[in-house]
Protein backbone atom coordinates (compact mmCIF):
# COMPACT_ATOMS: atom_id res chain seq x y z
CA LEU A 1 63.33 174.83 128.95
CA SER A 2 64.75 174.90 125.30
CA VAL A 3 64.29 170.89 125.45
CA MET A 4 61.83 168.84 127.27
CA SER A 5 59.63 165.79 126.65
CA LYS A 6 55.90 166.42 124.91
CA GLY A 7 53.28 166.73 127.32
CA GLN A 8 51.04 164.15 128.10
CA ALA A 9 47.95 163.62 126.56
CA PRO A 10 45.00 166.05 127.85
CA SER A 11 42.79 164.48 130.48
CA GLU A 12 39.15 163.07 129.89
CA LYS A 13 38.27 167.02 130.80
CA GLY A 14 40.25 168.36 128.03
CA LYS A 15 42.12 170.17 130.80
CA GLN A 16 46.18 169.71 130.09
CA ALA A 17 48.09 167.91 133.07
CA SER A 18 50.51 170.34 134.80
CA ASN A 19 53.52 170.29 136.92
CA PHE A 20 51.34 169.35 140.39
CA ARG A 21 51.74 166.01 140.33
CA ARG A 22 50.79 165.62 143.72
CA LYS A 23 48.26 166.35 146.28
CA GLN A 24 48.26 170.07 147.27
CA SER A 25 46.83 168.96 150.56
CA ASP A 26 50.58 168.05 151.35
CA TYR A 27 51.07 171.63 151.77
CA VAL A 28 48.86 171.55 154.74
CA VAL A 29 50.70 168.91 156.25
CA ILE A 30 53.83 170.86 155.68
CA ALA A 31 52.05 174.04 157.17
CA VAL A 32 51.47 171.67 160.35
CA LEU A 33 54.96 170.12 160.95
CA ALA A 34 56.70 173.66 160.20
CA ALA A 35 54.18 175.56 162.88
CA VAL A 36 55.09 171.90 165.20
CA LEU A 37 58.71 173.20 165.10
CA VAL A 38 58.25 176.62 165.47
CA LEU A 39 56.22 175.61 168.55
CA CYS A 40 58.77 173.24 169.92
CA GLY A 41 61.62 176.17 168.95
CA GLU A 42 59.79 178.62 170.86
CA HIS A 43 58.78 176.55 174.13
CA PHE A 44 61.77 174.37 174.45
CA PHE A 45 64.42 177.30 173.53
CA PRO A 46 62.90 180.25 173.78
CA ALA A 47 65.72 182.68 174.23
CA ARG A 48 67.29 184.67 171.70
CA SER A 49 71.18 185.79 171.41
CA SER A 50 71.80 188.22 174.56
CA PRO A 51 73.61 191.48 174.13
CA ARG A 52 76.51 189.73 175.23
CA GLU A 53 76.24 187.67 172.53
CA CYS A 54 75.68 190.25 169.81
CA ALA A 55 78.40 192.37 170.91
CA GLU A 56 80.61 189.01 170.51
CA PHE A 57 79.06 188.47 167.13
CA TRP A 58 79.72 191.86 165.78
CA ASP A 59 83.41 191.96 167.15
CA LEU A 60 83.92 188.71 165.02
CA ILE A 61 82.29 190.29 162.05
CA SER A 62 84.11 193.70 162.26
CA MET A 63 87.19 192.07 162.88
CA PRO A 64 88.64 192.09 159.29
CA SER A 65 88.63 195.82 159.07
CA ARG A 66 90.02 196.59 162.32
CA LEU A 67 93.27 194.46 161.45
CA ALA A 68 93.20 195.99 158.47
CA GLY A 69 93.28 199.37 160.26
CA ILE A 70 90.33 200.75 158.06
CA VAL A 71 87.70 201.02 160.25
CA THR A 72 85.48 204.23 160.04
CA SER A 73 82.16 203.50 160.60
CA ASP A 74 79.56 200.31 160.57
CA VAL A 75 79.22 200.99 157.22
CA VAL A 76 82.80 200.48 156.07
CA ASN A 77 82.82 197.33 158.65
CA TRP A 78 79.86 195.95 156.85
CA GLY A 79 81.11 197.11 153.15
CA VAL A 80 84.43 194.82 154.04
CA TYR A 81 82.34 191.90 155.38
CA TYR A 82 80.81 192.19 152.05
CA LEU A 83 83.36 191.89 150.15
CA ILE A 84 85.05 188.70 151.88
CA GLY A 85 81.83 186.83 151.21
CA VAL A 86 81.77 187.80 147.62
CA ALA A 87 85.67 186.66 147.79
CA THR A 88 84.63 183.57 149.52
CA LEU A 89 82.22 182.67 147.34
CA PHE A 90 84.42 183.16 144.18
CA GLY A 91 87.28 181.33 145.75
CA LEU A 92 85.74 177.86 147.19
CA THR A 93 83.42 177.86 144.16
CA ALA A 94 86.90 178.11 141.74
CA ALA A 95 88.55 175.29 144.31
CA CYS A 96 85.49 172.95 144.08
CA TRP A 97 85.65 173.40 140.19
CA VAL A 98 89.09 172.55 140.27
CA ALA A 99 89.00 169.82 142.31
CA LEU A 100 86.18 168.24 140.10
CA VAL A 101 88.13 168.79 136.81
CA ARG A 102 91.40 166.89 138.74
CA ALA A 103 88.73 164.05 139.78
CA ASN A 104 87.34 164.02 136.27
CA PRO A 105 89.64 165.23 133.76
CA LYS A 106 86.92 164.86 130.83
CA THR A 107 84.68 166.77 132.71
CA PRO A 108 82.79 169.12 130.03
CA THR A 109 83.90 172.73 129.78
CA GLU A 110 81.56 173.49 127.25
CA PHE A 111 78.88 175.33 129.05
CA PHE A 112 81.60 176.78 131.78
CA TRP A 113 81.50 180.47 130.87
CA PRO A 114 77.84 180.93 130.80
CA GLN A 115 76.99 179.57 133.91
CA ALA A 116 80.38 181.09 135.21
CA ARG A 117 78.80 184.58 134.61
CA GLN A 118 75.25 183.79 136.26
CA ALA A 119 77.13 182.49 139.20
CA GLY A 120 79.66 185.43 139.33
CA GLU A 121 76.74 187.72 139.19
CA ASN A 122 74.86 185.90 141.66
CA PHE A 123 77.76 185.75 143.98
CA PHE A 124 77.22 189.68 144.70
CA LEU A 125 73.42 188.76 145.45
CA LEU A 126 74.22 185.94 147.68
CA SER A 127 76.62 187.72 149.77
CA LEU A 128 74.50 190.85 150.20
CA VAL A 129 71.53 188.93 151.44
CA GLN A 130 74.38 187.34 153.51
CA VAL A 131 75.11 190.66 155.44
CA VAL A 132 71.26 191.03 156.14
CA TRP A 133 70.93 187.98 157.61
CA ASP A 134 74.04 188.54 159.87
CA TRP A 135 72.75 191.78 160.60
CA MET A 136 69.82 190.37 162.14
CA VAL A 137 72.41 188.11 164.16
CA VAL A 138 74.28 190.97 165.47
CA HIS A 139 71.16 192.72 166.67
CA GLY A 140 69.49 189.62 168.61
CA PHE A 141 66.72 188.79 165.78
CA THR A 142 67.88 185.03 165.36
CA LYS A 143 68.87 182.44 168.25
CA ASN A 144 72.68 182.01 167.39
CA THR A 145 74.50 181.70 170.59
CA MET A 146 78.51 181.81 171.40
CA ASP A 147 77.73 178.77 173.89
CA ASN A 148 76.21 175.33 173.57
CA LEU A 149 79.74 173.82 172.08
CA ASP A 150 79.66 170.51 174.13
CA LEU A 151 79.22 167.23 171.97
CA PHE A 152 75.74 167.02 172.68
CA SER A 153 74.42 170.72 172.21
CA VAL A 154 76.48 170.39 168.69
CA LEU A 155 74.94 167.29 167.66
CA ARG A 156 71.15 168.12 168.62
CA ASP A 157 71.83 171.96 167.07
CA SER A 158 73.30 171.17 163.74
CA LEU A 159 70.51 167.88 163.61
CA LEU A 160 67.61 170.79 164.09
CA TRP A 161 69.44 172.99 161.94
CA ILE A 162 69.59 170.57 159.10
CA LEU A 163 65.74 169.45 159.61
CA MET A 164 64.78 173.26 159.10
CA PHE A 165 66.86 173.90 156.40
CA GLU A 166 65.75 170.82 154.55
CA LEU A 167 61.98 171.83 155.43
CA THR A 168 62.46 175.18 154.11
CA TRP A 169 63.91 173.98 151.23
CA TYR A 170 62.06 171.54 150.14
CA THR A 171 58.63 173.46 150.50
CA GLN A 172 59.91 176.26 148.24
CA HIS A 173 61.60 174.06 145.75
CA ARG A 174 58.78 172.17 145.37
CA ALA A 175 56.61 174.91 145.33
CA MET A 176 58.90 176.52 142.24
CA HIS A 177 57.56 173.32 140.51
CA ASP A 178 54.13 173.21 141.15
CA ASN A 179 53.31 177.14 140.89
CA GLN A 180 53.59 177.91 137.03
CA PHE A 181 54.07 181.69 138.01
CA LEU A 182 57.34 180.84 139.96
CA TRP A 183 58.54 178.24 137.41
CA LYS A 184 58.30 180.42 134.49
CA HIS A 185 59.73 183.57 136.28
CA GLY A 186 62.57 181.64 138.24
CA HIS A 187 63.33 178.04 138.57
CA ALA A 188 62.69 177.05 134.95
CA TYR A 189 66.27 179.14 134.02
CA HIS A 190 68.16 176.59 136.17
CA HIS A 191 66.53 173.70 135.05
CA SER A 192 67.68 174.76 131.44
CA TRP A 193 70.78 173.05 132.69
CA LYS A 194 69.19 169.39 132.66
CA LYS A 195 71.69 167.62 130.12
CA PRO A 196 75.16 165.44 131.48
CA GLU A 197 77.27 167.90 129.62
CA HIS A 198 75.58 170.90 131.35
CA MET A 199 75.98 169.63 134.89
CA ILE A 200 79.59 170.32 135.97
CA GLY A 201 79.23 171.74 139.46
CA ILE A 202 79.06 175.38 139.22
CA THR A 203 75.47 174.94 137.75
CA ASN A 204 74.21 174.97 141.44
CA PHE A 205 75.01 178.95 141.14
CA ALA A 206 73.56 179.33 137.86
CA PHE A 207 70.00 180.28 138.60
CA ASP A 208 67.59 183.73 138.38
CA HIS A 209 68.20 185.96 140.62
CA VAL A 210 65.11 187.02 142.56
CA VAL A 211 63.24 183.48 143.09
CA GLU A 212 65.70 180.98 143.80
CA LEU A 213 67.90 183.51 145.42
CA TRP A 214 65.29 183.78 148.13
CA VAL A 215 64.86 180.06 148.31
CA THR A 216 68.68 179.51 148.83
CA MET A 217 69.25 182.34 151.11
CA SER A 218 66.07 182.06 153.33
CA SER A 219 66.52 178.60 154.05
CA SER A 220 69.65 179.36 156.06
CA LEU A 221 68.04 182.00 157.82
CA ALA A 222 65.01 179.73 159.10
CA PRO A 223 67.06 177.62 161.43
CA ILE A 224 68.30 180.07 163.30
CA LEU A 225 65.28 181.96 163.82
CA ILE A 226 63.71 178.96 165.38
CA PHE A 227 66.14 177.06 167.05
CA PRO A 228 70.00 177.99 168.89
CA ILE A 229 73.23 176.89 167.35
CA ASN A 230 76.42 178.00 168.10
CA PHE A 231 77.66 180.63 165.91
CA TYR A 232 80.67 178.81 164.79
CA VAL A 233 79.06 175.78 163.68
CA ALA A 234 76.00 177.22 162.33
CA LYS A 235 78.93 179.21 159.84
CA VAL A 236 80.79 175.81 159.15
CA LEU A 237 76.99 173.85 158.34
CA GLY A 238 76.32 177.01 156.28
CA LEU A 239 79.36 176.41 154.54
CA ALA A 240 79.27 172.35 154.18
CA TYR A 241 75.80 172.68 152.24
CA MET A 242 77.12 174.93 150.07
CA VAL A 243 80.00 173.10 148.94
CA LEU A 244 77.98 169.87 149.02
CA ALA A 245 75.38 171.91 146.36
CA VAL A 246 78.27 172.62 144.36
CA ILE A 247 79.13 168.99 144.06
CA VAL A 248 76.07 167.23 143.64
CA HIS A 249 75.41 169.66 140.32
CA TRP A 250 78.08 167.53 138.95
CA ASP A 251 77.25 164.50 136.69
CA GLY A 252 80.33 162.42 138.16
CA LEU A 253 78.88 162.14 141.25
CA PRO A 254 78.10 158.67 141.98
CA MET A 255 75.37 159.80 144.62
CA ARG A 256 72.19 160.46 142.10
CA TYR A 257 70.07 162.31 144.67
CA HIS A 258 69.88 165.79 143.01
CA ILE A 259 71.30 165.02 139.57
CA ASN A 260 68.48 162.65 139.40
CA HIS A 261 66.29 165.88 140.05
CA HIS A 262 67.59 167.79 137.17
CA TYR A 263 66.89 164.81 134.91
CA MET A 264 63.24 163.68 136.44
CA VAL A 265 62.49 167.12 137.61
CA VAL A 266 59.37 166.07 139.56
CA LYS A 267 61.11 163.97 142.06
CA ASN A 268 63.78 164.77 144.89
CA TYR A 269 62.94 168.48 145.73
CA GLY A 270 65.10 168.09 148.93
CA SER A 271 68.51 169.59 149.32
CA HIS A 272 70.85 167.19 150.55
CA VAL A 273 68.60 164.65 152.83
CA PRO A 274 65.44 163.09 151.41
CA ILE A 275 63.79 162.62 154.63
CA PHE A 276 60.68 164.76 153.45
CA ASP A 277 61.02 163.73 149.83
CA ILE A 278 60.69 160.00 151.62
CA MET A 279 57.59 161.61 153.81
CA PHE A 280 55.57 163.01 150.74
CA GLY A 281 56.21 160.24 147.82
CA THR A 282 58.40 162.15 145.69
CA TYR A 283 61.92 160.68 146.12
CA ASP A 284 63.36 158.62 143.35
CA TRP A 285 66.85 157.20 142.66
CA GLY A 286 65.34 155.85 139.81
CA SER A 287 67.19 155.27 136.06
CA PHE A 288 66.76 157.98 133.22
CA THR A 289 66.69 156.97 129.46
CA GLY A 290 67.88 158.55 126.58
CA ALA A 291 65.70 160.58 124.32
CA GLU A 292 67.04 162.69 121.07
CA GLY A 293 70.40 163.28 122.42
CA CYS A 294 69.42 164.36 125.63
CA TYR A 295 68.88 162.34 128.82
CA MET A 296 65.23 162.58 130.07
CA PRO A 297 63.16 160.60 132.68
CA ARG A 298 61.59 157.19 132.46
CA PRO A 299 58.18 157.49 130.70
CA GLU A 300 55.88 157.30 133.41
CA THR A 301 57.81 160.34 135.18
CA ARG A 302 58.44 162.63 132.48
CA PRO A 303 57.61 166.32 133.45
CA VAL A 304 55.03 168.07 132.17
CA LEU A 305 55.08 171.93 133.11
CA GLY A 306 52.49 173.33 131.10
CA LEU A 307 54.73 175.38 128.97
CA GLU A 308 53.93 173.49 125.66
CA LYS A 309 50.79 172.41 124.37
CA ALA A 310 49.97 168.41 124.74
CA GLU A 311 49.77 166.29 121.63
């Protein structure tokens, strides 16, 4: 981080405090929760996508190529699908940016282009990973279905999708803070955006190309590996989560859940629903105080990231 609060004083044993702010045993509880969810998924919903459904998924994915009359091979179909994914990410993010600026014309623009360049690079990588995930869908590795469109199934499957997404995200996001290697070689860059003038929405996509890319995309894969959900419903949820991720990185948003994570660092690890933050004591809607022109956490929650010497 380019600017951060000074580290806490060394402990009585002379060791520097670390970013590992809570019990390591939390990860054991998380592993048990994940195992229970996997077992429930396999017991109550053992079926994976049928050959008929896989054929329908492929018809949908290859439809743009067929409509354009450029079907020559599966590689071309996937290539067109990939380019559509890239264009969608650019288009939706640009639309969100325009909407946020119209909502608050004073939204800072000083850091727009540095973040936009990083985001643009990530769009090509995110779409590539999505192609791999959808290849798995087409080949029957997931529990996506063309059924489950009755109201009860949609509500049940959506809640299970959100639960699994949030657990996967929370675990890996918190690990990026608790593990110094993952922090230094991945997540620290995203947290270099920590002032109000940095938080302009597209900040969501201004992250490293490996560690955080995996955390983002694996969180959307885990739910469809464990629980069934209609293909269209899963796409809508994924799209909604992506748009929300842009909005919650905007300092003009009254809901401060994720904004406070950037300012407090050691709180609010969830994506959009704080269920696991509440469960593991990492939830805080608290205020923050200014320090040297930069909004920093309250003294009792100031981050000690192991990246500077303690005084």
